[in-house]
Coordinates of N, CA and C in Angstrom, one line a residue:
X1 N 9.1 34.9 -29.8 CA 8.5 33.6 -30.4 C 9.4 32.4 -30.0
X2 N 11.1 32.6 -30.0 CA 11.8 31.6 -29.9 C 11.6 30.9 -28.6
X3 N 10.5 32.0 -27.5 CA 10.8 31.3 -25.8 C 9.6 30.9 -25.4
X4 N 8.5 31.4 -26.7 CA 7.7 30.4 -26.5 C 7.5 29.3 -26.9
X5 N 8.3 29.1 -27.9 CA 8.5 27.7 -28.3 C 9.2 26.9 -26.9
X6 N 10.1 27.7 -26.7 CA 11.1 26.6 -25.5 C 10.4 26.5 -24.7
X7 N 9.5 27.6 -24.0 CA 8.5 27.5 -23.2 C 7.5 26.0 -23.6
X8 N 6.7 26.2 -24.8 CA 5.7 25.2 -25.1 C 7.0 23.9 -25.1
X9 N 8.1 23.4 -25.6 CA 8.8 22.5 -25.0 C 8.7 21.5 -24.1
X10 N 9.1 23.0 -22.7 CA 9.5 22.6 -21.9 C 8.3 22.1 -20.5
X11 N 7.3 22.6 -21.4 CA 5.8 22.4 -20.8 C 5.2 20.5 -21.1
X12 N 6.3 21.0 -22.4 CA 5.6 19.2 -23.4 C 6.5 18.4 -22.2
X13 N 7.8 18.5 -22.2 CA 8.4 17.6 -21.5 C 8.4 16.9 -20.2
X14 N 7.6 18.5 -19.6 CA 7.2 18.7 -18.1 C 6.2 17.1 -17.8
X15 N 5.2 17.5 -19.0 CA 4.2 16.5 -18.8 C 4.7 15.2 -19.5
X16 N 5.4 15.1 -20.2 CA 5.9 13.4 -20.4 C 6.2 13.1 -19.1
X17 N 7.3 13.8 -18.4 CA 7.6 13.1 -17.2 C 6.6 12.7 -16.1
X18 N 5.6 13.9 -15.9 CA 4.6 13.9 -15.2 C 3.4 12.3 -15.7
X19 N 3.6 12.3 -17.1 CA 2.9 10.5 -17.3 C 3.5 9.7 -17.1
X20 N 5.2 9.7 -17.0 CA 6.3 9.1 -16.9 C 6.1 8.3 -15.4
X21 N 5.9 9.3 -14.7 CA 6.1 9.3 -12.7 C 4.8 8.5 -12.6
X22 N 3.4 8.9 -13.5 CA 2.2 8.6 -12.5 C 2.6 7.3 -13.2
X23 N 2.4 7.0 -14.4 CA 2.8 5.4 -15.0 C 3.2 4.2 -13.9
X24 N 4.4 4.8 -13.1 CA 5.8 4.6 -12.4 C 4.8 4.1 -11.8
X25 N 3.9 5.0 -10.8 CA 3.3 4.8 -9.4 C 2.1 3.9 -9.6
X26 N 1.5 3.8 -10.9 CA 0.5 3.6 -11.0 C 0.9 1.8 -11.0
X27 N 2.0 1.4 -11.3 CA 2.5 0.5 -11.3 C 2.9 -0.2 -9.4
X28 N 3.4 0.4 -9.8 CA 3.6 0.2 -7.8 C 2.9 0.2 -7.1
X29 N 1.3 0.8 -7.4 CA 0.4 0.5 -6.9 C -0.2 -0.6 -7.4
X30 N -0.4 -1.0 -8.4 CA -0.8 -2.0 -8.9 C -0.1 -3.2 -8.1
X31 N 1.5 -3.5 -8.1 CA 1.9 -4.3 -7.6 C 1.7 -4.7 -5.9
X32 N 1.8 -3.4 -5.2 CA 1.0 -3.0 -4.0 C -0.4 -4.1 -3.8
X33 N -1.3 -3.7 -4.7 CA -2.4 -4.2 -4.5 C -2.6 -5.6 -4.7
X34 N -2.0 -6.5 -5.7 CA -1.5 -7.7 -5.5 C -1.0 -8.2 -4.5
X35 N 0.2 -7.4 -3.8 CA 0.6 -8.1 -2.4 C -0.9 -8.1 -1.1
X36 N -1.5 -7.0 -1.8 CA -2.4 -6.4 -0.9 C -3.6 -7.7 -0.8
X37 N -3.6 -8.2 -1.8 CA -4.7 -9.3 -2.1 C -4.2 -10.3 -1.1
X38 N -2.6 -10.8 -1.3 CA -2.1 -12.2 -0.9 C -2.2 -11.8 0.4
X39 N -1.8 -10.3 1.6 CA -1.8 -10.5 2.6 C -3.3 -10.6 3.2
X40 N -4.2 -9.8 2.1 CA -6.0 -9.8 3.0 C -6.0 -12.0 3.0
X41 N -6.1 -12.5 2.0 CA -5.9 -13.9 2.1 C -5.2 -14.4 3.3
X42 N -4.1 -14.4 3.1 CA -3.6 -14.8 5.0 C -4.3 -14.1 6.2
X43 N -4.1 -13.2 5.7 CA -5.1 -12.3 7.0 C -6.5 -13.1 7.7
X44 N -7.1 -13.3 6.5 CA -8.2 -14.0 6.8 C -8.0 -15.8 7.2
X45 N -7.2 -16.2 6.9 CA -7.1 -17.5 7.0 C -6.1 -17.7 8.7
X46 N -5.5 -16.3 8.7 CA -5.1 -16.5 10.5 C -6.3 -16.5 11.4
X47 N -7.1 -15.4 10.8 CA -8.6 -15.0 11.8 C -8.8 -16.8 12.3
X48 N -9.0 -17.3 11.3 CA -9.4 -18.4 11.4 C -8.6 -19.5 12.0
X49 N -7.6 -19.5 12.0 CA -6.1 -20.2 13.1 C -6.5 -19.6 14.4
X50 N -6.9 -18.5 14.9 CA -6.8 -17.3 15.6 C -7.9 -18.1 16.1
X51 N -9.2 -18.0 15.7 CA -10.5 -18.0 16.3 C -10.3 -19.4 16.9
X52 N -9.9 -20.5 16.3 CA -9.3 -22.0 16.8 C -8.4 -22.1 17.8
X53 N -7.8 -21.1 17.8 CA -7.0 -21.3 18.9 C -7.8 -20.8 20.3
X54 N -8.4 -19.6 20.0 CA -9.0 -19.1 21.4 C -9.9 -20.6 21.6
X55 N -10.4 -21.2 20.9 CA -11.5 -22.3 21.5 C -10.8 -23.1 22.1
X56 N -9.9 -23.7 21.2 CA -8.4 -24.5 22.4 C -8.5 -24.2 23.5
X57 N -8.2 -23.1 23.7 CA -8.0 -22.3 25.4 C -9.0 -21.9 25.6
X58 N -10.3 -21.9 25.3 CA -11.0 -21.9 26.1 C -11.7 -23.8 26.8
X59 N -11.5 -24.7 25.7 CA -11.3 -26.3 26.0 C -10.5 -26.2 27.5
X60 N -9.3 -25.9 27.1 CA -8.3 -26.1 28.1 C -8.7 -25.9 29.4
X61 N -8.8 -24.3 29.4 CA -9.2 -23.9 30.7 C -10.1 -24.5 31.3
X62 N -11.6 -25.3 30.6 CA -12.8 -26.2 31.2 C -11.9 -27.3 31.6
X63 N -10.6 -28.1 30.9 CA -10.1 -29.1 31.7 C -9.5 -28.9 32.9
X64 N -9.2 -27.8 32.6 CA -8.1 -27.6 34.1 C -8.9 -27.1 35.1
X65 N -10.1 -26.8 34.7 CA -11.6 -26.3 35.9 C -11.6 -27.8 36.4
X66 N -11.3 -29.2 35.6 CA -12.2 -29.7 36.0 C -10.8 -31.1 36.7
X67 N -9.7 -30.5 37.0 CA -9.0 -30.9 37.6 C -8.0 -30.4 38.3
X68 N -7.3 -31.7 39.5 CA -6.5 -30.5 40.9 C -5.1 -30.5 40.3
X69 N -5.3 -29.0 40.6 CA -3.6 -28.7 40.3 C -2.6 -28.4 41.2
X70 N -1.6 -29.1 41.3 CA -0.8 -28.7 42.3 C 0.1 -28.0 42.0
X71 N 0.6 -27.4 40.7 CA 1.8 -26.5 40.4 C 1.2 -24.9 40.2
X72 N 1.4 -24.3 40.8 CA 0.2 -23.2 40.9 C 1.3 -22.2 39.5
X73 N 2.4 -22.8 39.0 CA 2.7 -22.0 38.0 C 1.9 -22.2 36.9
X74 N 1.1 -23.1 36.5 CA 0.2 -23.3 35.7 C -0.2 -22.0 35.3
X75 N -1.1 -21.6 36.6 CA -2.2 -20.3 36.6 C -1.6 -19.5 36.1
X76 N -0.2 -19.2 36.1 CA 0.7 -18.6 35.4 C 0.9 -18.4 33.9
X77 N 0.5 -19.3 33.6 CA 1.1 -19.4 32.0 C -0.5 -19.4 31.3
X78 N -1.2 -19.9 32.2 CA -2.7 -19.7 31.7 C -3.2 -18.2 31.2
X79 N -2.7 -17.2 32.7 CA -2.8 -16.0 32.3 C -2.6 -15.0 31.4
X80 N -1.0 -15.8 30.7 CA 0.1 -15.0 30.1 C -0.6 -15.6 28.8
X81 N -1.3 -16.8 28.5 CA -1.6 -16.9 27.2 C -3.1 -16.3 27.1
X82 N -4.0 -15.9 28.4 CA -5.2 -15.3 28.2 C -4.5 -14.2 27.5
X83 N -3.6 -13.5 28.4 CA -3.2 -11.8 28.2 C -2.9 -11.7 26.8
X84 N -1.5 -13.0 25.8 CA -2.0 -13.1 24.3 C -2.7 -13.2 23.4
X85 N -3.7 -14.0 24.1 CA -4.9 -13.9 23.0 C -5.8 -12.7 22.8
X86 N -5.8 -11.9 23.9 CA -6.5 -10.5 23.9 C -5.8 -9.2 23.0
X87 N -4.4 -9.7 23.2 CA -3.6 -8.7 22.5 C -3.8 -9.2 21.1
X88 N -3.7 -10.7 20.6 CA -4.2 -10.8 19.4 C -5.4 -10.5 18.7
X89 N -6.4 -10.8 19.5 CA -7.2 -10.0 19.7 C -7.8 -8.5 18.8
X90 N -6.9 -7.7 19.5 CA -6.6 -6.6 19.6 C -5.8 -5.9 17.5
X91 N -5.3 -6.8 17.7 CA -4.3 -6.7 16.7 C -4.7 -6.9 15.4
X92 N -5.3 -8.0 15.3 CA -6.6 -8.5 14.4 C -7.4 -7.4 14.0
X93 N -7.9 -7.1 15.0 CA -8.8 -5.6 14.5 C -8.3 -4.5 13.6
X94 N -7.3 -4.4 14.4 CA -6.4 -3.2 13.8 C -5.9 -3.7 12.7
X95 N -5.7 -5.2 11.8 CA -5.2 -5.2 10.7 C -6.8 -4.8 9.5
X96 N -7.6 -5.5 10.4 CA -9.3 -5.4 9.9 C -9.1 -4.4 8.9
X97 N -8.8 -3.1 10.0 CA -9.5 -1.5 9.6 C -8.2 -1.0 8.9
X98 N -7.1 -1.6 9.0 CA -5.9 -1.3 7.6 C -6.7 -1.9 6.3
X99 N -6.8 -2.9 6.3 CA -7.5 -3.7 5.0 C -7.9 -2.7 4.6
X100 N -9.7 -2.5 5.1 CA -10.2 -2.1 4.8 C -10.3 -0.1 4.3
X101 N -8.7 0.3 4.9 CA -8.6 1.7 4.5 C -7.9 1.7 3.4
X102 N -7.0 0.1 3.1 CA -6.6 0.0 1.7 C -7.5 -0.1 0.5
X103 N -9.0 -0.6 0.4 CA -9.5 -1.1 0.3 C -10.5 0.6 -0.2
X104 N -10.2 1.2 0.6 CA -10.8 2.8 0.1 C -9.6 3.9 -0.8
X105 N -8.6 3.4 0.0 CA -7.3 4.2 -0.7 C -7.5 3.5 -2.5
X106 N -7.4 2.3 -2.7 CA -7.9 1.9 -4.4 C -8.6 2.4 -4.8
X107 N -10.1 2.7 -4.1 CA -11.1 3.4 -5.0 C -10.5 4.7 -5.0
X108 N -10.0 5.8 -4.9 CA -9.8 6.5 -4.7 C -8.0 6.9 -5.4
X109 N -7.3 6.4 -5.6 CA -6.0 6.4 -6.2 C -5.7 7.5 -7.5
X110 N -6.5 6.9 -8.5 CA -6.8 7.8 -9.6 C -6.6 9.1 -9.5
X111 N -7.5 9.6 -8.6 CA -7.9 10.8 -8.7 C -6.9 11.8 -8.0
X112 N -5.9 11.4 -7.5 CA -5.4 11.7 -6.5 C -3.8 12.8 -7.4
X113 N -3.2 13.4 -6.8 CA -2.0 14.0 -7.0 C -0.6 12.9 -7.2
X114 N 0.4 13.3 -7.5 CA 1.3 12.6 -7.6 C 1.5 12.7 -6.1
X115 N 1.9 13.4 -5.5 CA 2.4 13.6 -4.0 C 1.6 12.5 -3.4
X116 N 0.6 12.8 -3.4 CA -0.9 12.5 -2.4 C -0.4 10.6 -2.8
X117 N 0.0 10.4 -4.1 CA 0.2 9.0 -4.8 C 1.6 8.3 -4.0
X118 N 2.2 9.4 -4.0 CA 3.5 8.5 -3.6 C 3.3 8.5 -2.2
X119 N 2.7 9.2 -1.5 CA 2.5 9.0 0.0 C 1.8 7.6 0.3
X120 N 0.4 7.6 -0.4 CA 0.1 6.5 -0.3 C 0.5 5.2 -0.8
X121 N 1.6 5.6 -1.5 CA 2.5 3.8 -1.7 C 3.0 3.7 -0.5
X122 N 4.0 4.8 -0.1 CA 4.8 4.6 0.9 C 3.8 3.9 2.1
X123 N 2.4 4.6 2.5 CA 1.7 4.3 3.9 C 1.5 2.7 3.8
X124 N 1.0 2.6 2.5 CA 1.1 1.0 1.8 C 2.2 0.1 2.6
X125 N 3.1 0.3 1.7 CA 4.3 -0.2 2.1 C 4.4 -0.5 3.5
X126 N 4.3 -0.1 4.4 CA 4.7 0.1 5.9 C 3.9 -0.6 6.3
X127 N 2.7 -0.7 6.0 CA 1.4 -1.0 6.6 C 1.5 -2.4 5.9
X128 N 1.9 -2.8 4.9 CA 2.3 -4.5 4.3 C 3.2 -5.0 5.5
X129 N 4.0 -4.4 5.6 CA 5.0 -4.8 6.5 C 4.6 -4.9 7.7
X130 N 4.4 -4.3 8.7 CA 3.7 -4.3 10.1 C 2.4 -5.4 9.6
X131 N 1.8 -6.0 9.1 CA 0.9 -6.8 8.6 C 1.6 -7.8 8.8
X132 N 2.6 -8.4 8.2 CA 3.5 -9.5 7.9 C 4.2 -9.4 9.2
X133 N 4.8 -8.6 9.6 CA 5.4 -8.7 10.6 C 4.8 -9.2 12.1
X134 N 3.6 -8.6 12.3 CA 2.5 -9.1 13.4 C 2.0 -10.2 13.0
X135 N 1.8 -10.9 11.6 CA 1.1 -12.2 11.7 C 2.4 -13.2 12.2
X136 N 3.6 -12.7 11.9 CA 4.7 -13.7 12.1 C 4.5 -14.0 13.4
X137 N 4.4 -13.1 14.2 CA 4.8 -12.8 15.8 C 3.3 -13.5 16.1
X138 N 2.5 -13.4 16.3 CA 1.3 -13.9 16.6 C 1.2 -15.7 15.8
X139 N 2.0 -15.9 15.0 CA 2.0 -17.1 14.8 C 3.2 -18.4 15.8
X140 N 3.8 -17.6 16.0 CA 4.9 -17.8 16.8 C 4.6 -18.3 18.4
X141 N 3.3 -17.0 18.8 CA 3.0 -17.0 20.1 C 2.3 -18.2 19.9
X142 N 1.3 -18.7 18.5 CA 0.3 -19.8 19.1 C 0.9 -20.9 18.8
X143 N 2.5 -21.1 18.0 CA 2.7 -22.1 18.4 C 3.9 -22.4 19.6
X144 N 3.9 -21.1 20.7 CA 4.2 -21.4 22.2 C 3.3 -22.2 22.9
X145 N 1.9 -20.9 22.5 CA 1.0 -21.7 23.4 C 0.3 -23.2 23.3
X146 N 0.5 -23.6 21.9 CA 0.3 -25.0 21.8 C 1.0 -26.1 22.8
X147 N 2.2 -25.5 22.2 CA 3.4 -26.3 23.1 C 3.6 -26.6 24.7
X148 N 3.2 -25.0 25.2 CA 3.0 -24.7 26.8 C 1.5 -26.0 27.1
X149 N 0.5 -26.1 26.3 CA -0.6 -26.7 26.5 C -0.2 -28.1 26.7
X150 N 0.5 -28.5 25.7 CA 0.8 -29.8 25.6 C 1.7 -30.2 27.3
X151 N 2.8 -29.4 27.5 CA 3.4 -29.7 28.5 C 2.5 -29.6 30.1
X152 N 1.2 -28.7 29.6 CA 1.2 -28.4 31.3 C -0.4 -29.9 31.4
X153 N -0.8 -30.5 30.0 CA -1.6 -31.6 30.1 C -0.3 -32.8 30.5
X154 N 0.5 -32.6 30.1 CA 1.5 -34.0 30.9 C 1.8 -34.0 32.0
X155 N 2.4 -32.6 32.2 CA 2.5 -32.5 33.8 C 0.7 -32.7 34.9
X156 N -0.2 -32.6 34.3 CA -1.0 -32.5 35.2 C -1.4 -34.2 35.0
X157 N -1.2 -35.2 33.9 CA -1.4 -36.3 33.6 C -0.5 -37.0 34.0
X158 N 0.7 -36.7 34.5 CA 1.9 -37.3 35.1 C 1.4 -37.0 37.2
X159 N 1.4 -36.3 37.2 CA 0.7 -35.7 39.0 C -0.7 -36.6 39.0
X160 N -1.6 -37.2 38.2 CA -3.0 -37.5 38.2 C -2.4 -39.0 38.3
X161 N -1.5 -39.5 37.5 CA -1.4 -40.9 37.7 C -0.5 -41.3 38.7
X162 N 0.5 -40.3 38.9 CA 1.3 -40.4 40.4 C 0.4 -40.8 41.5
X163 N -0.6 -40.2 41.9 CA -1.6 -40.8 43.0 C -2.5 -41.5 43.6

């Protein structure tokens, strides 16, 4: 009798902790999902920096169609910011289909194991970060490429009035 009492105990206590931990996580996820809100928000509001920018450079490129260049490094930098915007491009999507597997991982949370729970903070977690991390870097490149823009319209505006 005395071990099943320790037994029933130790069974009671098992599960305090076990509400103890999911509480824990359920929290972290909760907080998770808040950050999760503020990054889909920027996320979306870069698409839209993003999509502005490609029309810039595609402007650009019609001006420089439609005048002579004599620094053939131009073509150069033209290419290297086509080759960035594709990678952004690229990257954009791939944050898309993170969103939206966050966005299934919430429906889905509840029902899940502690294990299966803490995994998915952690994937969370990582996946916030490589988020943040790539919009930094992609914000960075467009305002190179601004700047590259600006410089290769003077230089071609400086060559145009030289002649």
């Amino acid at each position: 009798m005395k071990r099943l009492i320790n037994l029933f105990a130790l069974l009671i206590l098992i599960a305090g902790c076990e509400n103890s931990n999911n509480k824990k996580l359920s929290e972290q996820f909760d907080k998770l999902n808040r950050q999760h809100d503020s990054i889909t928000k920027v996320h979306s509001e870069f698409k839209a920096t993003h999509d502005e920018m490609s029309k810039k450079f595609q402007d650009f490129n019609q001006k420089l169609e439609s005048v002579e260049i004599q620094d053939s490094t131009i073509f150069d930098d033209v290419a290297k910011h086509s080759t960035i915007l594709e990678q952004h491009d690229a990257i954009i999507k791939s944050h898309d289909e993170i969103i939206e597997a966050h966005q299934e991982m919430k429906a889905n949370f509840d029902g899940k194991s502690e294990a299966e729970k803490k995994e998915q903070i952690e994937q969370m977690v990582e996946n916030h970060k490589k988020l943040m991390d790539e919009h930094s870097s992609m914000e960075e490149d467009h305002e190179m490429m601004e700047k590259d823009h600006e410089a290769i319209m003077e230089k071609i505006d400086s060559t145009n009035t030289s002649e």
